[in-house]
Tab-separated table of C-alpha atoms in Angstrom:
chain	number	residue	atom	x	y	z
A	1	UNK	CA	-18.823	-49.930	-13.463
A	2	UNK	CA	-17.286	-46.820	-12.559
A	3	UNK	CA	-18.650	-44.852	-8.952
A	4	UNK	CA	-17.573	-41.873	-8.126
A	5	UNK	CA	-18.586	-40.640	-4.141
A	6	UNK	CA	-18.306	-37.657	-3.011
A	7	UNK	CA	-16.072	-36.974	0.404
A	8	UNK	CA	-13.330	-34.626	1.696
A	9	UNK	CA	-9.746	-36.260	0.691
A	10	UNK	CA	-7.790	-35.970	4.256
A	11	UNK	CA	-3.665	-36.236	3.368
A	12	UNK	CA	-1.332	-36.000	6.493
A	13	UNK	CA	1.301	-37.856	7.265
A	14	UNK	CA	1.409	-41.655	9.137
A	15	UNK	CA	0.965	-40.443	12.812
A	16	UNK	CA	-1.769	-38.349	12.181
A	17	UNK	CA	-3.372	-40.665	10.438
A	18	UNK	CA	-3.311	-43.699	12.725
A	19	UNK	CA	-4.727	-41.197	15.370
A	20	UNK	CA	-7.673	-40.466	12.962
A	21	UNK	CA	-8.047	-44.508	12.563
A	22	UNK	CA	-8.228	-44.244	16.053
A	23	UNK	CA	-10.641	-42.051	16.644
A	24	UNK	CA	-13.224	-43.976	13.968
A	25	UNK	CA	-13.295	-46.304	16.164
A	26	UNK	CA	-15.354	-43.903	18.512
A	27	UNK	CA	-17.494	-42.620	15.476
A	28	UNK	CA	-17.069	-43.996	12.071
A	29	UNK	CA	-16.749	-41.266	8.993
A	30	UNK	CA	-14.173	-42.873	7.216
A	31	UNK	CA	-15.446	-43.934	3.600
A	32	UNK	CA	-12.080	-45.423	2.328
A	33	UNK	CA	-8.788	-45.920	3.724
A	34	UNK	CA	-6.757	-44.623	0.690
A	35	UNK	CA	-2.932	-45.545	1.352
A	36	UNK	CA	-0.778	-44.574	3.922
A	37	UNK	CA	-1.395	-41.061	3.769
A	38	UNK	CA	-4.929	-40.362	2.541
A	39	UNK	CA	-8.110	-41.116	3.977
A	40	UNK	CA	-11.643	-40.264	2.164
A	41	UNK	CA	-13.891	-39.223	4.952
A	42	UNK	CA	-17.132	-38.112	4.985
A	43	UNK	CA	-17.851	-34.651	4.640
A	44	UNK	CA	-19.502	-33.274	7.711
A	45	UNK	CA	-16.668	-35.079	9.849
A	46	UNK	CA	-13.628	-32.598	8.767
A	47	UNK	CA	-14.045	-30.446	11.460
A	48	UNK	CA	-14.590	-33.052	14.245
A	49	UNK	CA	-11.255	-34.488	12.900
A	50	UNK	CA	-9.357	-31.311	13.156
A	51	UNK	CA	-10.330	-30.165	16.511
A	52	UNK	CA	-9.931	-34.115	17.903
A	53	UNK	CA	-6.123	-34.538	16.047
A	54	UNK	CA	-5.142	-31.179	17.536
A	55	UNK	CA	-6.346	-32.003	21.421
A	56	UNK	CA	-4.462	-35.347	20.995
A	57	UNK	CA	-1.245	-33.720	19.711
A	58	UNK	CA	-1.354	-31.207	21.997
A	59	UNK	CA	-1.577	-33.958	24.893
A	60	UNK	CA	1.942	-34.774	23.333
A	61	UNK	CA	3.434	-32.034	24.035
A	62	UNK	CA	5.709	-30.794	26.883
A	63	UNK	CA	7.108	-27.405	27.723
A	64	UNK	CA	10.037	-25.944	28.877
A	65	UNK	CA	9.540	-24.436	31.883
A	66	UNK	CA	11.608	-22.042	33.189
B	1	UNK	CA	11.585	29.353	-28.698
B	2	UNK	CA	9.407	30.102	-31.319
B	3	UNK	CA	6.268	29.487	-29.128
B	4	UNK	CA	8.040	32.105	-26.663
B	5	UNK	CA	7.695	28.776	-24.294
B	6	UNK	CA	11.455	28.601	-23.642
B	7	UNK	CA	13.633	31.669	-22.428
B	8	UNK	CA	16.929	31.497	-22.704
B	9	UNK	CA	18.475	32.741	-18.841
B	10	UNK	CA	22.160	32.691	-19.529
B	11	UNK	CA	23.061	29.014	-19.630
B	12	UNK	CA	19.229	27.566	-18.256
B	13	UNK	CA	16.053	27.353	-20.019
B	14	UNK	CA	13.366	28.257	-17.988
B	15	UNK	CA	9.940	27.613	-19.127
B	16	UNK	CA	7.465	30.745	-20.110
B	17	UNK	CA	5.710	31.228	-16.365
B	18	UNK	CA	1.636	31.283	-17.640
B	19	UNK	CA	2.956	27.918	-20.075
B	20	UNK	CA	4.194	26.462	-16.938
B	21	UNK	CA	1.549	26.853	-14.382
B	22	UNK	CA	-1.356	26.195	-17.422
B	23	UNK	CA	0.709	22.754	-18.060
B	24	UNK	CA	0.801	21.917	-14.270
B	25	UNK	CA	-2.959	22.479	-14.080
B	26	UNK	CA	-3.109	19.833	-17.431
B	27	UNK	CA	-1.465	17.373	-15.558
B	28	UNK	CA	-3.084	17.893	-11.833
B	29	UNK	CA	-6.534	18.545	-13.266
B	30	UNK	CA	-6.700	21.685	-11.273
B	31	UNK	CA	-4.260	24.182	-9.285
B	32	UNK	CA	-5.565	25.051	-5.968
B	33	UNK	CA	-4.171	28.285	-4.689
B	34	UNK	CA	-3.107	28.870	-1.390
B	35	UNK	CA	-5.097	31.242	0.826
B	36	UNK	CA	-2.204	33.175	2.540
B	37	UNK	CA	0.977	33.635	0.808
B	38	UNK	CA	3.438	33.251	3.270
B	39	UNK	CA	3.986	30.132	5.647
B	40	UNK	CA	0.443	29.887	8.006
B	41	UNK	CA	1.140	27.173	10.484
B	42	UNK	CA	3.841	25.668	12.329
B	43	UNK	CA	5.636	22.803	10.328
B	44	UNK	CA	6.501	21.307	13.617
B	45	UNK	CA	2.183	20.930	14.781
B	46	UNK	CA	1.413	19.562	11.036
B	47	UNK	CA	4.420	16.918	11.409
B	48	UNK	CA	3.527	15.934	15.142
B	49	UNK	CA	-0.270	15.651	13.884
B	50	UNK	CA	0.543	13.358	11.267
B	51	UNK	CA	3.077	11.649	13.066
B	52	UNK	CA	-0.065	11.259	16.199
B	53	UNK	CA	-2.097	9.963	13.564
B	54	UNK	CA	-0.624	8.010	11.459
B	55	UNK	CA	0.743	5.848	14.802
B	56	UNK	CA	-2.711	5.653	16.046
B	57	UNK	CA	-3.176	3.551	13.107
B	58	UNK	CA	-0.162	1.273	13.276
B	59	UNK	CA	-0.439	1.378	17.566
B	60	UNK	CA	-3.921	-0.054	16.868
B	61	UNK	CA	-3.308	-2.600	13.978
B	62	UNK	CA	-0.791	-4.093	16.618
B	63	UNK	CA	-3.305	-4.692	19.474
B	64	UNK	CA	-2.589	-1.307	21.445
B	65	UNK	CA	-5.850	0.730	22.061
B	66	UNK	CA	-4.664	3.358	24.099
B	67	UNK	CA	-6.681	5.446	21.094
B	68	UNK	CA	-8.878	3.811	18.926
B	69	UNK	CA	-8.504	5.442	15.339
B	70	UNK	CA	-12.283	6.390	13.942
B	71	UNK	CA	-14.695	3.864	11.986
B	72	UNK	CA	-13.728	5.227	8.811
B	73	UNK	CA	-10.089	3.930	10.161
B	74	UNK	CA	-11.449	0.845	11.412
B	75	UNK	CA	-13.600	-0.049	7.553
B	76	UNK	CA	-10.148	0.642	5.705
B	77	UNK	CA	-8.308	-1.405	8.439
B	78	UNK	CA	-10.624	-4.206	7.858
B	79	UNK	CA	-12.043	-4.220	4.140
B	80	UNK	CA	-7.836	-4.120	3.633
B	81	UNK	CA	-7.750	-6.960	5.350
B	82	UNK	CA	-5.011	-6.277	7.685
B	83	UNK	CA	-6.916	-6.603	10.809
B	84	UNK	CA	-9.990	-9.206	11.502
B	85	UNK	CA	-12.535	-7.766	13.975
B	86	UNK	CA	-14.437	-9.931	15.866
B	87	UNK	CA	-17.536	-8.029	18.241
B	88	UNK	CA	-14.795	-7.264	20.853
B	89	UNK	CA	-11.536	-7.861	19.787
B	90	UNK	CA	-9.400	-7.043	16.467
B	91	UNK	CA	-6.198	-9.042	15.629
B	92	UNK	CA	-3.944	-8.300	12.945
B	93	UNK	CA	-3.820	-10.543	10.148
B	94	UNK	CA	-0.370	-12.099	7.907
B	95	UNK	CA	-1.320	-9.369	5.324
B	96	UNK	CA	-1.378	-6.679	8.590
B	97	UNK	CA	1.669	-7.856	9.656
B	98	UNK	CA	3.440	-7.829	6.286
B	99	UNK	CA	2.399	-4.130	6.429
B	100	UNK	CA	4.000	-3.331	9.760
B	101	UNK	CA	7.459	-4.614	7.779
B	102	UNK	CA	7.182	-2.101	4.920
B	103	UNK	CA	7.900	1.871	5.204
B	104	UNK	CA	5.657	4.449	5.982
B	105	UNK	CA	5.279	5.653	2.079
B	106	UNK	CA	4.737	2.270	0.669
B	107	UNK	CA	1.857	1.729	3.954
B	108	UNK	CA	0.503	4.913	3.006
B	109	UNK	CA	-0.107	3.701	-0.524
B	110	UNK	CA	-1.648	0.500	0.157
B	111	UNK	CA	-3.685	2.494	2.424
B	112	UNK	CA	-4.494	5.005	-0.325
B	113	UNK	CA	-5.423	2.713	-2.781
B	114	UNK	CA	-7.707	0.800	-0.521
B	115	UNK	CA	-9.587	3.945	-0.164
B	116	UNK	CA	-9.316	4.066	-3.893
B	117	UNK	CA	-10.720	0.847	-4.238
B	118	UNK	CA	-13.558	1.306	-1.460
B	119	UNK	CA	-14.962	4.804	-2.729
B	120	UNK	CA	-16.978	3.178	-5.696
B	121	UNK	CA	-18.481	1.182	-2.290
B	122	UNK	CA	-19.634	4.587	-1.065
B	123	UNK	CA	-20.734	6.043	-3.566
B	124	UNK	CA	-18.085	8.526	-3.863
B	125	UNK	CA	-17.046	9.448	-7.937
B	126	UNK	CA	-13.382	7.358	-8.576
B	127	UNK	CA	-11.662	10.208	-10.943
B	128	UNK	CA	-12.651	12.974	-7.804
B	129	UNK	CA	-11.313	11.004	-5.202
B	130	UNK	CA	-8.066	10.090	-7.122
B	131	UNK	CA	-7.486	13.635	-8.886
B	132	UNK	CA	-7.522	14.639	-5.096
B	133	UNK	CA	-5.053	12.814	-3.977
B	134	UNK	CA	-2.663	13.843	-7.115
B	135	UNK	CA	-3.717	17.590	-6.082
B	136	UNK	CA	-2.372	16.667	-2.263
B	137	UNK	CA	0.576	15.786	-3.861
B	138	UNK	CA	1.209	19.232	-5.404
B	139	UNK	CA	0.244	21.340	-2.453
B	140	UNK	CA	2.998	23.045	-0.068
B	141	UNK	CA	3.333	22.339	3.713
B	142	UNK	CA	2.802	24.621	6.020
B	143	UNK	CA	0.446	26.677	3.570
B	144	UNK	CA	-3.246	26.893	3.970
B	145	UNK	CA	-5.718	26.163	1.085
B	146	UNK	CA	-9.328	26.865	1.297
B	147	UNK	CA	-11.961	24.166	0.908
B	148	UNK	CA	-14.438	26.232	-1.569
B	149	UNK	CA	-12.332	24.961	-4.381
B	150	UNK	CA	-12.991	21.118	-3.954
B	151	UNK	CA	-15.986	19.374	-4.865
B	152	UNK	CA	-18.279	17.956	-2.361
B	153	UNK	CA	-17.096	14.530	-3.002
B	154	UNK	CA	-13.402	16.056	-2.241
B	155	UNK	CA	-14.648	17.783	1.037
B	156	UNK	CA	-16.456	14.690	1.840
B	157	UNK	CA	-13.071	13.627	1.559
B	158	UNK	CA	-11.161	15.743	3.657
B	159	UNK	CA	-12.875	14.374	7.078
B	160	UNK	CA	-11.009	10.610	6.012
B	161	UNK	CA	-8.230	12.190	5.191
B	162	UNK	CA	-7.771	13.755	8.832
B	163	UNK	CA	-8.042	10.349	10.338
B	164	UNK	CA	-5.056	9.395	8.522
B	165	UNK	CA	-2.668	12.184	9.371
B	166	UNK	CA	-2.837	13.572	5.619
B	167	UNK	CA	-4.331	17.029	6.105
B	168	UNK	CA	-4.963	19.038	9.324
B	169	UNK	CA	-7.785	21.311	10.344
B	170	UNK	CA	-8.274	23.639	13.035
B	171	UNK	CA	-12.196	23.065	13.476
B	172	UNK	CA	-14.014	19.962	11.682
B	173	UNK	CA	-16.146	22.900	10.054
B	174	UNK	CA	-12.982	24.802	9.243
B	175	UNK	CA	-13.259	26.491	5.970
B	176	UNK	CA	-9.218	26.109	5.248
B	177	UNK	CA	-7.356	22.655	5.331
B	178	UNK	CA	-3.587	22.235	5.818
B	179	UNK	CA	-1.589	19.220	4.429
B	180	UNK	CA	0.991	17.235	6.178
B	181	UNK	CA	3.932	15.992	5.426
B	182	UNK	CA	2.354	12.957	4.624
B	183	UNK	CA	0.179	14.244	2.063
B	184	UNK	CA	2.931	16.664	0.451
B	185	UNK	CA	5.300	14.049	0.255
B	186	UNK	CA	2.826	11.590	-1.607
B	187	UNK	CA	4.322	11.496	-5.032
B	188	UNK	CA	7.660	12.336	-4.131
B	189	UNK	CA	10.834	10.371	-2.958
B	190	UNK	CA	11.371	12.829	0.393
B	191	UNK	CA	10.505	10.892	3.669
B	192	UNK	CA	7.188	11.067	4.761
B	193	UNK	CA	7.452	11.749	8.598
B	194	UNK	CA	10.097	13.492	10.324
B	195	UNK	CA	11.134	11.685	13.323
B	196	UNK	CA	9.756	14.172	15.966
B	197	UNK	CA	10.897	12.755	19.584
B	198	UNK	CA	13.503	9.949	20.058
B	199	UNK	CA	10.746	7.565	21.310
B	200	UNK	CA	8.987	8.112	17.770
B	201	UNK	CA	8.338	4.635	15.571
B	202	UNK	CA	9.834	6.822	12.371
B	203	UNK	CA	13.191	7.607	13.702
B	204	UNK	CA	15.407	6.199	10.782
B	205	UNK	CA	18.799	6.298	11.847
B	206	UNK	CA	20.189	2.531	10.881
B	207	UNK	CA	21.476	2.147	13.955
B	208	UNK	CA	17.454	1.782	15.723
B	209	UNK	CA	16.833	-0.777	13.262
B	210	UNK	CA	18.952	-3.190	14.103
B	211	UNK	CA	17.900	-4.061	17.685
B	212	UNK	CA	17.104	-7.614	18.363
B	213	UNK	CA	19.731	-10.256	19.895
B	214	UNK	CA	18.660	-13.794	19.363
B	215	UNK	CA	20.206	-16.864	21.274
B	216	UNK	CA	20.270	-20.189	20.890
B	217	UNK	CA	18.253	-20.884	23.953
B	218	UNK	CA	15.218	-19.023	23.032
B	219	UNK	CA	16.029	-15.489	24.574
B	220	UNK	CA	15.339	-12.512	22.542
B	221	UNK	CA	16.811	-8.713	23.839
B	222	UNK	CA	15.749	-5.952	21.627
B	223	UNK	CA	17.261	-3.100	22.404
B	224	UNK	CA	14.668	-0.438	22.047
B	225	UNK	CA	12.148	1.899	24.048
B	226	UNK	CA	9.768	2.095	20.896
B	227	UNK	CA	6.246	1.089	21.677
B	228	UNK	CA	5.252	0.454	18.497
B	229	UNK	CA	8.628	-2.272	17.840
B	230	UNK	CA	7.760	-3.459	21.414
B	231	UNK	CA	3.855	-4.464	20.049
B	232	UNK	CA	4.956	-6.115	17.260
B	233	UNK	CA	7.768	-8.774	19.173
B	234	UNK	CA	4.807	-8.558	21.622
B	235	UNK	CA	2.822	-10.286	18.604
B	236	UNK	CA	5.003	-13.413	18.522
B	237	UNK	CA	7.522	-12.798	21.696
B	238	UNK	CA	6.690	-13.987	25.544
B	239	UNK	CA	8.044	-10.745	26.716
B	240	UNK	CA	9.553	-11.109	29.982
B	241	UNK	CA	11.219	-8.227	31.361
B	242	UNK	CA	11.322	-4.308	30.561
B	243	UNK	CA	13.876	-2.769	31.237
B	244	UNK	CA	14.763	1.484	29.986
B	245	UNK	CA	16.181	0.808	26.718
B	246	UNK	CA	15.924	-2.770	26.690
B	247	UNK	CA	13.112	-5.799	26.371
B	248	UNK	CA	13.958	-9.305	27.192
B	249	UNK	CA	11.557	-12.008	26.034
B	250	UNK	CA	11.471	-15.772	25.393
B	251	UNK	CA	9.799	-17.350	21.685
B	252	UNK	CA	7.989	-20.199	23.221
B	253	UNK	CA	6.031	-22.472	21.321
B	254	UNK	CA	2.831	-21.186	22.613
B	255	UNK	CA	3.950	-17.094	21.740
B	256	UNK	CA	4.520	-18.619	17.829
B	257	UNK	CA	0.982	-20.476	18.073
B	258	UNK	CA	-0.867	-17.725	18.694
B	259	UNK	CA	1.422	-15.596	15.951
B	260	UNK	CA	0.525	-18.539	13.529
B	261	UNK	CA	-2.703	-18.692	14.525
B	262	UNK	CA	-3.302	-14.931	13.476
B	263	UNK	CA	-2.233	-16.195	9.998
B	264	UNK	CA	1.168	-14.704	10.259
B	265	UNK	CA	3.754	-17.159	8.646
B	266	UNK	CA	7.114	-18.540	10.073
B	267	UNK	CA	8.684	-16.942	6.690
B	268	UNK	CA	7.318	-13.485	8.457
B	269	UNK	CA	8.580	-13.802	11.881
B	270	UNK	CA	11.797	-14.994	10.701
B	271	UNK	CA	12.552	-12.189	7.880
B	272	UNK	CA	11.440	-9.679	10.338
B	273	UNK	CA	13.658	-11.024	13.224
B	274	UNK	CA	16.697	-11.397	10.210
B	275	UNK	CA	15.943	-8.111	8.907
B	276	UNK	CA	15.657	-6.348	12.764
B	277	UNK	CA	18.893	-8.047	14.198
B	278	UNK	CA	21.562	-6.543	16.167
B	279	UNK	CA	25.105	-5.849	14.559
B	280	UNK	CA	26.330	-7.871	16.872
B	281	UNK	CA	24.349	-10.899	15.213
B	282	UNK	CA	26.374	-10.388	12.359
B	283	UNK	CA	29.054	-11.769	13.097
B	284	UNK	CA	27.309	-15.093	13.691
B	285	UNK	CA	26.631	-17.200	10.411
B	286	UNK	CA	24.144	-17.521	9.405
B	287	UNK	CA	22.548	-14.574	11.203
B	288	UNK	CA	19.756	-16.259	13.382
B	289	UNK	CA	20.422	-19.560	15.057
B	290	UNK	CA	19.648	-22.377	13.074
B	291	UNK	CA	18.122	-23.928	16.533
B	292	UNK	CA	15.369	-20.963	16.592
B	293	UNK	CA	14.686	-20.898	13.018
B	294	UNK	CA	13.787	-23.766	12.424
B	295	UNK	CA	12.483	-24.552	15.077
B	296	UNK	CA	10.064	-21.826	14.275
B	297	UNK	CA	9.449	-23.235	10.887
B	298	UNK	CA	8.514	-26.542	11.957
B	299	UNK	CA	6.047	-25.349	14.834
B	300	UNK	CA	4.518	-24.198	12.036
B	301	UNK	CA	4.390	-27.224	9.743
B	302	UNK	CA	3.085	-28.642	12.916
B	303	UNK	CA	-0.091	-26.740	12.471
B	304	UNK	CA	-0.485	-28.027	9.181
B	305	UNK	CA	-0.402	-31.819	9.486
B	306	UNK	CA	-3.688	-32.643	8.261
B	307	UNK	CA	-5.237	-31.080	4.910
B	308	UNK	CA	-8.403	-31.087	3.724
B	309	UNK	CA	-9.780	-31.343	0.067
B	310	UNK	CA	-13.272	-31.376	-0.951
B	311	UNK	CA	-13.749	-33.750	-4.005
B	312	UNK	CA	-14.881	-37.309	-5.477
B	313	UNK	CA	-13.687	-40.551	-5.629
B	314	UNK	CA	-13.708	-42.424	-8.702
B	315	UNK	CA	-13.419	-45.790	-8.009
B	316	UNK	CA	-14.561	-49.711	-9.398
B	317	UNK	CA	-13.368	-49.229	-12.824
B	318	UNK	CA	-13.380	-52.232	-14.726
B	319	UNK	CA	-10.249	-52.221	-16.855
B	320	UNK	CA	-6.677	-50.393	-16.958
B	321	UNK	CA	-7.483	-48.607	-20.240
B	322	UNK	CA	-10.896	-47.413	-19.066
B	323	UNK	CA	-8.962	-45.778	-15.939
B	324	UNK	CA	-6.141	-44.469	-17.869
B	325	UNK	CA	-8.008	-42.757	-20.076
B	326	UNK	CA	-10.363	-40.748	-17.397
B	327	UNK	CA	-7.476	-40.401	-15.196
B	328	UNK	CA	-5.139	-38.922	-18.093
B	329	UNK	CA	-8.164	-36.743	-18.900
B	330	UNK	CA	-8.902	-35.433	-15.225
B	331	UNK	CA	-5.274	-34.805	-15.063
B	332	UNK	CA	-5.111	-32.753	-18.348
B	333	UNK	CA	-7.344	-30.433	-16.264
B	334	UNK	CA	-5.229	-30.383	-13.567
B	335	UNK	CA	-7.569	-31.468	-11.319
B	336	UNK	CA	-6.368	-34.861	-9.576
B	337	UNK	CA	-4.871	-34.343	-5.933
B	338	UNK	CA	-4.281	-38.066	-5.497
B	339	UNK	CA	-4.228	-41.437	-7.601
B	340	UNK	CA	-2.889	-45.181	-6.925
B	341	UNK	CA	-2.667	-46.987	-10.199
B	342	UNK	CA	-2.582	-50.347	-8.714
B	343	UNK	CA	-6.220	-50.065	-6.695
B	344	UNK	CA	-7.091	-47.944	-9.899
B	345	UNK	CA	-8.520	-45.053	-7.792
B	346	UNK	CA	-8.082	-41.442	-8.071
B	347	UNK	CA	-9.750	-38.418	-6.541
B	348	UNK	CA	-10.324	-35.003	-8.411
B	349	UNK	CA	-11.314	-31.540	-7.123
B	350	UNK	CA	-15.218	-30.027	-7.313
B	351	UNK	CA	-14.754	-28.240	-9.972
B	352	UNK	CA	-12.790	-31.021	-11.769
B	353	UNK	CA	-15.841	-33.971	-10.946
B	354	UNK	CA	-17.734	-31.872	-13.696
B	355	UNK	CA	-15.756	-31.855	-16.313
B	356	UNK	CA	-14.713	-35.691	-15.887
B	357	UNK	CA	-18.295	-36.353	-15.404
B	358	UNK	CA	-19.448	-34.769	-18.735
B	359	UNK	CA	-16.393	-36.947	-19.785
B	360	UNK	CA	-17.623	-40.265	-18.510
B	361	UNK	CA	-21.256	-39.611	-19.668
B	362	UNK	CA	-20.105	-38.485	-23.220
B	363	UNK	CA	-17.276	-41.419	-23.565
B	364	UNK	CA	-17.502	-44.217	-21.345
B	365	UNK	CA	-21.335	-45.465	-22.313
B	366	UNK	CA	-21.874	-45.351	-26.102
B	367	UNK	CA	-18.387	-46.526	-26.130
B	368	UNK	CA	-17.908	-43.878	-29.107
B	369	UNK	CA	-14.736	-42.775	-28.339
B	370	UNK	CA	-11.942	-44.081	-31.029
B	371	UNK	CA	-9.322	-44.816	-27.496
B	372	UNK	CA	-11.481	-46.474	-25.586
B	373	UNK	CA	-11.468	-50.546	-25.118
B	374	UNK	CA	-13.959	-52.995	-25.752
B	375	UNK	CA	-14.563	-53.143	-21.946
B	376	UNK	CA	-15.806	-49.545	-21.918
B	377	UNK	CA	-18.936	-50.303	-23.870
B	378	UNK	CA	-20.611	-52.476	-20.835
B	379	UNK	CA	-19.248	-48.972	-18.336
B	380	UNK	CA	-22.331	-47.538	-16.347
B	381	UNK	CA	-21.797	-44.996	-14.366
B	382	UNK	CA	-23.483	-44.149	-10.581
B	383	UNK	CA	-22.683	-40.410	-9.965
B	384	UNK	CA	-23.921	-38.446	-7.034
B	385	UNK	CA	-25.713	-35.206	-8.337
């Protein structure tokens, strides 16, 4: 039987991904883990996602200070 | 010569006078005659209006409001899309900034036909506004013209026109108009604004626009006084010193962010900075540091690490065939983003889920279709609406 569900395809690359894996934990929206880089997610959760994967990449980043 | 259209004058033909001016009226639409004959007003006021103008308009785009240009200004700025206006702040946009790059005829086009574009919007008639503009394009500088002439769609026009630098009045109500430089140069190749004091954005001697000295540790010295050139490195640039004739900044990660974050593009930053560097840069190869550049590039691929399609997932299918087939057809359409053969799952766009879905419902259930498999005959189908 074929099933077709709607959802917002999310393709980034390995890192980002495991942080979004990560971060179901706390709140699940993923539908199906797709490969290595591709999730299916629900479709209210995009912008969640964005604004969480930015804070925690930012929190991995150092400046030069001069 | 038989028409008495061509004189002969010694070794040049000159053109019957009444056949020319009647054939420059066919192709304007109409001659407007200037009110006095000789030269009215001061070519040197007209050029420093337009000049004033004109970098009102670019000043502004780039975040200095020392003046703030009209709302007529401020509608073409935005409906152009080269500035996004929030209730208190405007920031220039990738298409804005691209704009900045270009010269002052080609921005005056874009500008132009914008208005072009937007006059349908207010209700003003398209072939008035544009045989206008070709009639600016005719006129003389420093001559007056008188407004009686012009329909009221054209006088309606005039007021816009100011804000731009095109045309200069003595009063608002002023019965006569006079047309910069701007405006007389419109459909010829002659430079559109005189430079008219060295700390002018238009002076183009070579030499001012080659200015920027890029190292390999970040540091950036441009070596102008120009406010407007100073705004735009301001744009992507942690400026840290000023100095007479010379600006010293750092490109820090954070400066490019908020550049990128405008919607202006690494390509951008970087052709500008190639396109703007010092002689002395020259003899480096290749021109910018390799360090910088792409450094620049990947703080912006940084930005991008996650994308987001809308779509469905077409999953469970029972055979190889069945999935081949409605994953050949999806892709026909263009429409898949991703696939994995061996989970037989793939995942098309919005508008592609309704074409494969007529598909599905037309193929996959009767089991009519000549390619299909045996298999597809027991294929129901669960779609969401």
């Amino acid at each position: 039987m074929v099933k077709a569900s709607k959802g917002i395809l999310i393709s980034c690359d390995p890192a980002v991904k495991q942080i979004i894996l990560n971060l179901n934990d706390r709140k699940r929206f993923i539908i199906q883990d797709l490969d290595l880089q591709h999730i299916l997610v629900s479709p209210d959760s995009v912008q969640t996602i964005k604004f969480e994967v930015e804070k925690e990449l930012e929190r991995n980043t150092f400046q030069i200070l001069d | 010569m038989d028409l008495n259209i061509i004189q002969l004058d010694q070794n040049a033909i000159q053109l019957n006078e009444s056949f020319t001016s009647s054939l420059s009226s066919l192709l304007t639409g109409k001659h407007i005659e200037s009110i006095s004959k000789s030269i009215s007003t001061s070519i040197d006021q007209l050029d420093s209006f337009a000049t004033h103008q004109w970098e009102i308009i670019l000043h502004f785009m780039v975040g200095n409001y020392t003046h703030t240009p009209s709302k007529g200004v401020l509608f073409l700025l935005e409906n152009s899309n080269l500035i996004n206006s929030s209730k208190s702040s405007h920031n220039i946009t990738s298409n804005g900034f691209q704009f900045l790059l270009q010269d002052v005829q080609f921005q005056l086009w874009q500008l132009l036909l914008q208005y072009l574009s937007l006059s349908q919007i207010r209700q003003m008639d398209l072939v008035e506004v544009t045989s206008f503009l070709f009639i600016l394009g005719t006129l003389e500088l420093g001559k007056d013209y008188s407004i009686d002439s012009l329909t009221i769609t054209q006088q309606a026009m005039l007021s816009d026109l100011r804000d731009y630098g095109l045309i200069w009045q003595r009063k608002n109500s002023s019965k006569r108009f006079y047309p910069t430089r701007l405006a007389t140069s419109l459909t010829s190749s002659a430079p559109p604004l005189l430079p008219t004091n060295s700390s002018s954005s238009f002076t183009s001697a070579s030499n001012n626009k080659r200015f920027i000295v890029l190292e390999t540790n970040y540091r950036l010295y441009a070596y102008t006084s120009n406010p407007l050139q100073i705004s735009i490195l301001n744009l992507f640039v942690t400026l840290k010193a000023r100095y007479p004739n010379l600006v010293i900044g750092v490109i820090t990660r954070d400066s490019i962010r908020s550049a990128l974050s405008n919607g202006i593009t690494a390509e951008q930053i970087i052709g500008y900075l190639s396109s703007h560097a010092h002689s002395q840069m020259y003899r480096n190869n290749p021109l910018l540091p390799v360090t910088v550049s792409d450094q620049i590039r990947l703080w912006e691929l940084e930005k991008n690490r996650l994308k987001a399609d809308d779509g469905v997932l077409y999953e469970d299918f029972r055979s190889q065939p069945d999935y081949e087939i409605l994953l050949n057809y999806a892709n026909s359409y263009d429409c898949v983003l991703w696939s994995n053969d061996s989970k037989r799952l793939f995942f098309v766009t919005l508008q592609g889920h309704q074409i494969v879905r007529e598909f599905v419902k037309r193929r996959l259930p009767g089991g009519t279709g000549s390619a299909s498999t045996s298999n597809s005959n027991s294929s129901t189908l669960s779609l969401p609406t």
